[in-house]
Amino acid sequence: MFAPGQWPGYYSRAEGVHVWDLDGNKYTDMSINAAGACVLGFADRDVDSAVHAAIDNGTNCSLNCPEEVELGDLMCEIHPWADMVRYARGGGESMAIAVRIARAYAKKDRLAFCGYHGWSDWYLAANLARGDNLDGHLLPGLDPAGVPRVLAGTAFPFRYNHTEELEAIVKENKNELAAIVMEPIRDYYPTPGFLERVREIADEIDAILVFDEVTSAMRMNAGGVHLRLGISPDIAVFAKAIGNGYAMGAIIGKEHVMQAAQSTFISSTNWTERIGPVAALATIRKHRRVAAAEHLVALGKRVQDGWREAAVSAGLQIHVSGIPPLSHFSFEHEKGQAMMTLFTQMMLGKGFLASGKFYAMYAHQFSDVESYLAATTDVFQAIADAAKKGEVEKRLMGPVAHSGFHRLA
Ligand SMILES: Cc1ncc(COP(=O)(O)O)c(C=O)c1O
């Protein structure tokens, strides 16, 4: 995905912000921090020691672990609008559970959604109707091979901040929509009134509002970012960062909605193992204790500013987006993807895992950011020089990276 044939691919050890590849090369990770999972840092000592203790006491048996009750209480304390919780381990499966509960509650089939929500049939069904429906939703071009064709016409995408697109879906499918599914925030801040109007529409048409917080949670605060935005959903879904790299997913919701889970079948053996809840409790508690969000936001702001400064000094046009802890940039140039590949290639040479995304970890120090930005400034100069001479591709030691998940999908 980043610099084919050059990106190391496999690791032997990861700790803090550092990763060692199989040849013993050490890198500072200024990229996607385990696809956003390790928000505190790799092999975080506090989370790991809680997990070690859980391992010593048995992580799975015929009874339930009390940590799942403790975690449920904590999630409902942090999100006071929520009363009940279900657990899974991955983000995509947690979203599938949320959608199942919403459909069971509403007794309707169709969905309006915005953004990326994982690999499940309910989501990829959007691409059965028209191959480009998911374009503009983070991972464009996802192929729905293997998704039953009968699901065509069950999931309809709208773009963030485009209330008129949601309204058009509602008009077409008024009494059929079980849920509106979206991330509360991702690349752009909500325009005034957008989330309020989505909430209003959901209520008007008796649809469940599901906030996918799989990636957005634990960045701007120790919980769902919707708390910061002032809009409560009916269901919110968490995974990734709540376990700091240990598999954990949680679906929280209002009692009358969550009770619908009893009328359907949602269960899996390892959803009651102990490591996930123990890791989540340790992660959330540490996140709160050390005020991790403040540090993540400050790091992200400095990186965004540094990208802009480096681009100006090199005479490059870039586009910067994202909430600070989940920052993105792209080169605004016809060779943008090749330039990004060259960026990764050259940053690898300077000891950084780097791409167009910087996902902040609590373990990042400002000194890491400054070293990274100094390297970025040099590399941007070299990229500008390559672009001027029409040599961007020539300077690559491998193919141009593909964009999105095409190869994986
Ligand atoms: C918003 C959102 N929802 C769902 C998912 C899927 O989560 P997972 O990869 O854990 O299945 C992701 C993963 O990137 C995501 O960003």
XYZ file of C-alpha atoms and ligand atoms in Angstrom:
425
model
C 0.000 0.000 0.000
C 2.895 2.420 0.604
C 6.049 1.672 -1.416
C 5.768 -1.799 -2.965
C 8.915 -3.875 -2.576
C 10.457 -1.349 -0.199
C 8.104 -1.054 2.763
C 9.384 -3.707 5.194
C 6.034 -5.506 5.568
C 6.893 -7.747 8.537
C 8.179 -6.836 11.986
C 10.059 -8.636 14.712
C 9.419 -6.140 17.533
C 7.447 -2.970 18.205
C 7.713 -0.783 21.274
C 6.609 2.780 21.932
C 6.887 4.474 18.530
C 9.568 2.128 17.203
C 9.327 -0.877 14.935
C 12.106 -3.335 14.063
C 11.822 -5.240 10.798
C 13.015 -8.806 10.255
C 16.478 -7.589 9.253
C 16.840 -5.636 12.485
C 16.322 -2.197 10.910
C 14.726 0.206 13.358
C 12.062 2.693 12.233
C 10.119 5.450 13.953
C 6.480 4.941 13.018
C 4.961 8.220 11.839
C 2.333 6.467 9.737
C -0.842 4.589 10.651
C 0.087 3.104 14.064
C -1.399 -0.363 13.483
C -4.251 1.028 11.358
C -5.144 3.310 14.238
C -5.245 0.614 16.911
C -2.281 1.453 19.145
C -3.345 4.885 20.343
C -1.120 4.801 23.415
C 1.873 3.296 21.627
C 3.133 -0.174 20.749
C 3.511 -2.681 23.604
C 2.254 -0.139 26.139
C 3.605 -1.227 29.549
C 0.401 -0.513 31.512
C -1.923 -2.267 29.095
C 0.464 -5.175 28.679
C 0.892 -5.734 32.408
C -2.908 -5.858 32.842
C -3.051 -8.388 30.002
C -0.210 -10.460 31.505
C -2.125 -10.648 34.788
C -5.240 -11.773 32.911
C -3.225 -14.487 31.166
C -1.931 -15.716 34.518
C -5.496 -15.985 35.834
C -6.912 -17.709 32.754
C -8.293 -15.873 29.777
C -11.158 -18.188 28.891
C -13.269 -20.677 30.820
C -16.893 -21.750 31.260
C -17.781 -18.671 33.313
C -17.723 -15.013 32.326
C -15.027 -12.556 33.337
C -16.134 -9.690 35.609
C -14.111 -7.229 33.516
C -16.851 -7.265 30.886
C -19.294 -5.876 33.468
C -16.731 -3.307 34.629
C -16.126 -2.248 31.038
C -19.859 -2.006 30.328
C -20.297 0.234 33.366
C -17.360 2.386 32.295
C -18.611 2.739 28.701
C -22.084 3.751 29.936
C -20.570 6.183 32.455
C -18.504 7.840 29.711
C -21.482 7.874 27.319
C -24.418 8.675 29.618
C -27.023 8.327 26.832
C -26.183 4.589 26.556
C -27.601 1.863 28.802
C -26.428 -1.452 27.408
C -23.434 -2.998 25.708
C -22.526 -5.965 23.532
C -19.013 -7.093 22.740
C -17.215 -8.440 19.719
C -13.553 -8.232 18.785
C -13.239 -6.500 15.398
C -14.578 -3.237 13.977
C -16.284 -4.715 10.923
C -18.032 -7.433 12.938
C -19.070 -4.903 15.584
C -20.621 -2.790 12.837
C -22.415 -5.867 11.466
C -23.852 -6.423 14.951
C -24.988 -2.804 15.202
C -26.724 -3.035 11.845
C -28.361 -6.349 12.815
C -29.681 -4.836 16.046
C -30.934 -1.739 14.206
C -32.732 -3.835 11.610
C -34.179 -6.155 14.263
C -35.438 -3.156 16.247
C -36.818 -1.165 13.334
C -38.175 -4.232 11.494
C -37.021 -2.614 8.270
C -34.199 -3.576 5.893
C -32.710 -0.551 4.182
C -29.824 1.617 5.321
C -28.480 5.052 4.527
C -24.782 5.315 5.282
C -21.775 7.574 4.962
C -18.122 6.482 5.075
C -16.268 3.191 5.439
C -17.548 0.496 7.797
C -15.671 -2.740 7.121
C -15.949 -5.877 5.039
C -19.510 -7.041 5.765
C -22.206 -7.917 3.249
C -24.556 -5.174 4.469
C -21.936 -2.568 3.508
C -20.505 -3.966 0.277
C -24.100 -4.470 -0.895
C -23.992 -0.769 -1.777
C -21.667 -1.639 -4.642
C -24.068 -4.213 -6.110
C -26.369 -1.586 -7.459
C -23.735 0.627 -9.055
C -20.045 -0.202 -9.000
C -19.014 3.295 -7.965
C -21.414 3.828 -5.048
C -18.636 3.458 -2.490
C -16.347 5.878 -4.314
C -15.740 8.804 -2.018
C -16.245 6.594 1.053
C -12.634 6.088 2.134
C -11.960 2.844 0.242
C -13.414 3.350 -3.210
C -13.888 0.567 -5.699
C -14.474 -2.251 -3.178
C -15.624 -5.268 -5.162
C -18.793 -6.929 -3.823
C -17.887 -10.383 -5.254
C -19.509 -13.009 -3.031
C -22.134 -10.628 -1.687
C -25.630 -11.956 -2.545
C -27.156 -9.988 -5.409
C -30.490 -9.946 -3.599
C -28.952 -7.357 -1.262
C -28.797 -4.836 -4.116
C -30.833 -1.769 -3.221
C -30.504 -2.185 0.561
C -27.677 0.255 1.382
C -27.498 3.811 0.051
C -24.459 6.084 0.467
C -24.482 9.800 1.158
C -21.477 12.087 1.572
C -20.500 13.751 4.819
C -21.954 17.251 5.161
C -24.306 16.603 2.209
C -27.657 16.702 3.974
C -29.403 16.974 0.616
C -28.077 13.531 -0.392
C -29.439 11.973 2.792
C -32.746 13.761 2.245
C -32.964 12.359 -1.292
C -32.389 8.810 0.032
C -35.041 9.386 2.662
C -37.506 10.627 0.057
C -36.982 7.511 -2.066
C -37.029 5.035 0.854
C -39.069 6.828 3.446
C -40.704 3.978 5.350
C -38.009 1.432 4.624
C -34.906 2.837 6.332
C -33.888 0.921 9.452
C -30.827 3.014 10.184
C -28.570 5.902 9.288
C -24.993 4.713 9.733
C -22.037 7.090 9.774
C -18.817 8.182 11.427
C -19.521 11.310 13.476
C -16.366 12.857 12.011
C -13.474 11.794 9.797
C -11.742 13.962 7.257
C -13.848 17.078 7.718
C -15.513 18.844 10.605
C -19.310 18.893 10.449
C -20.767 22.039 8.940
C -23.029 23.840 11.428
C -26.307 21.979 11.795
C -25.298 18.899 9.761
C -25.222 16.339 12.581
C -28.246 17.972 14.229
C -30.213 17.561 10.988
C -29.114 13.917 10.623
C -30.352 13.268 14.170
C -33.649 15.012 13.353
C -34.133 13.001 10.159
C -33.477 9.715 11.987
C -36.159 10.631 14.526
C -38.620 11.782 11.848
C -38.434 8.480 9.960
C -38.021 6.190 12.991
C -34.573 5.069 11.944
C -31.756 4.161 14.324
C -28.798 6.531 14.255
C -25.593 4.467 14.419
C -22.302 6.268 14.984
C -19.294 4.246 13.872
C -16.570 5.276 16.317
C -14.244 2.425 15.327
C -11.578 4.881 14.214
C -12.752 8.253 15.556
C -12.964 7.315 19.257
C -10.063 7.823 21.680
C -8.471 10.588 19.601
C -9.984 13.903 20.707
C -11.197 12.490 24.066
C -11.240 9.256 26.076
C -14.420 7.936 24.455
C -16.565 8.592 21.412
C -15.848 11.851 19.601
C -19.623 12.408 19.377
C -19.422 13.546 23.021
C -17.367 16.489 21.770
C -19.781 17.162 18.912
C -22.836 17.252 21.157
C -25.003 14.726 19.276
C -26.041 11.398 20.782
C -26.754 8.421 18.537
C -28.953 5.413 19.409
C -26.021 3.027 18.975
C -22.274 3.715 18.935
C -19.616 1.221 17.905
C -16.037 1.014 19.176
C -13.058 -1.170 18.289
C -9.429 -0.510 17.325
C -8.032 1.990 19.839
C -10.164 0.918 22.818
C -7.918 -2.156 23.171
C -4.632 -0.442 22.187
C -3.907 -3.219 19.717
C -5.604 -6.087 21.544
C -8.718 -7.245 19.702
C -11.793 -5.656 21.237
C -15.083 -4.288 19.956
C -18.022 -2.792 21.836
C -21.499 -1.864 20.669
C -23.257 0.451 23.115
C -26.810 1.689 22.845
C -30.063 2.839 24.334
C -31.860 0.111 26.209
C -35.035 -0.057 24.097
C -32.922 -0.464 20.946
C -30.346 -2.876 22.379
C -33.087 -5.161 23.715
C -33.754 -6.087 20.088
C -30.512 -8.090 20.272
C -32.492 -10.624 22.345
C -34.898 -11.203 19.476
C -32.172 -12.266 17.062
C -29.041 -14.421 17.383
C -25.711 -12.683 17.929
C -23.040 -14.789 19.614
C -19.503 -16.083 19.234
C -17.306 -18.178 21.551
C -14.352 -15.829 21.824
C -16.425 -12.718 22.426
C -16.325 -13.648 26.117
C -12.563 -14.127 26.406
C -10.842 -11.942 28.946
C -7.971 -10.179 27.174
C -10.158 -7.801 25.169
C -12.067 -6.285 28.114
C -8.961 -6.192 30.320
C -7.000 -4.388 27.603
C -9.897 -1.967 26.994
C -10.224 -1.110 30.694
C -6.481 -0.515 30.998
C -6.398 1.550 27.801
C -9.365 3.772 28.631
C -8.217 4.312 32.215
C -4.683 5.245 31.179
C -5.997 7.454 28.358
C -8.044 9.379 30.948
C -5.345 9.400 33.624
C -2.643 10.890 31.413
C -5.023 13.135 29.402
C -3.772 11.411 26.248
C -6.201 13.253 23.965
C -4.594 16.638 24.673
C -1.218 15.263 23.629
C -2.647 13.551 20.516
C -4.317 16.769 19.368
C -1.189 18.862 19.978
C 0.995 16.365 18.087
C -1.414 16.275 15.159
C -1.633 20.059 14.954
C 2.153 20.362 14.877
C 2.390 17.716 12.137
C -0.287 19.437 10.016
C 1.481 22.805 10.400
C 4.840 21.200 9.657
C 3.543 19.568 6.467
C 2.229 22.932 5.281
C 5.506 24.719 6.111
C 7.576 22.027 4.370
C 5.339 22.239 1.301
C 5.579 26.022 1.113
C 9.357 25.951 1.423
C 9.596 23.329 -1.342
C 7.021 25.060 -3.546
C 4.696 22.034 -3.495
C 0.897 22.082 -3.364
C -0.524 19.737 -0.760
C -3.970 19.174 0.695
C -4.094 18.635 4.466
C -7.180 17.187 6.153
C -8.421 15.208 9.142
C -8.852 15.823 12.846
C -5.354 16.438 14.278
C -4.837 12.952 15.785
C -5.823 11.393 12.412
C -4.052 13.692 9.984
C -3.761 13.253 6.216
C -2.052 14.998 3.373
C -1.925 14.419 -0.373
C 0.112 16.028 -3.137
C -2.040 18.148 -5.431
C -0.281 17.147 -8.618
C -1.048 14.840 -11.545
C 1.771 12.587 -10.287
C 0.481 12.798 -6.717
C 0.457 9.053 -6.036
C 3.978 8.586 -7.442
C 5.139 11.549 -5.343
C 3.621 9.947 -2.251
C 5.424 6.687 -3.062
C 8.678 8.614 -3.406
C 7.965 10.301 -0.067
C 7.594 6.887 1.618
C 10.711 5.555 -0.127
C 12.876 8.476 0.937
C 11.489 8.591 4.483
C 12.230 4.864 4.883
C 15.817 5.702 3.972
C 15.833 8.212 6.840
C 14.403 5.690 9.325
C 10.715 6.629 9.288
C 7.605 4.649 8.436
C 5.707 7.452 6.725
C 2.915 7.936 4.205
C 0.151 10.464 3.635
C -1.348 9.627 7.044
C -0.108 10.437 10.510
C -2.057 8.747 13.291
C -0.798 10.113 16.584
C 0.137 7.868 19.498
C 0.517 8.980 23.099
C 4.051 7.547 22.953
C 5.070 10.085 20.281
C 7.238 12.851 21.702
C 7.534 16.302 20.168
C 11.180 15.433 19.489
C 9.945 12.552 17.251
C 7.704 15.012 15.427
C 10.493 17.557 14.932
C 12.936 14.911 13.597
C 10.190 13.659 11.288
C 9.368 17.179 10.058
C 13.048 17.966 9.440
C 13.274 14.811 7.309
C 9.977 15.698 5.613
C 11.294 19.158 4.715
C 14.353 17.630 2.988
C 12.283 15.007 1.214
C 9.699 17.546 -0.013
C 12.606 19.538 -1.545
C 13.812 16.408 -3.340
C 10.291 15.595 -4.537
C 9.835 19.148 -5.852
C 13.133 18.811 -7.692
C 12.072 15.447 -9.156
C 8.709 16.879 -10.221
C 10.359 19.879 -11.876
C 12.640 17.597 -13.877
C 9.829 15.106 -14.680
C 11.739 12.368 -12.845
C 9.371 11.324 -10.059
C 8.765 7.813 -11.418
C 12.392 7.460 -12.512
C 13.565 8.009 -8.955
C 11.321 5.261 -7.599
C 12.997 1.944 -6.790
C 9.735 0.030 -7.180
C 6.191 0.434 -8.505
C 3.887 3.298 -7.590
C 1.751 2.401 -4.546
C -1.891 1.622 -5.234
C -4.428 3.780 -3.465
C -7.101 2.390 -1.176
C -7.573 -1.318 -0.527
C -7.949 -2.457 -4.150
C -5.354 -5.193 -3.920
C -6.585 -6.469 -0.593
C -10.259 -6.427 -1.490
C -14.826 3.739 10.552
C -14.444 2.298 10.457
N -15.380 1.358 10.619
C -15.082 0.050 10.563
C -13.797 -0.370 10.311
C -13.503 -1.835 10.244
O -12.828 -2.231 11.404
P -11.935 -3.542 11.395
O -10.835 -3.305 10.410
O -11.469 -3.677 12.824
O -12.823 -4.680 10.982
C -12.780 0.574 10.139
C -11.407 0.155 9.844
O -10.610 0.865 9.264
C -13.108 1.952 10.204
O -12.185 2.919 10.019
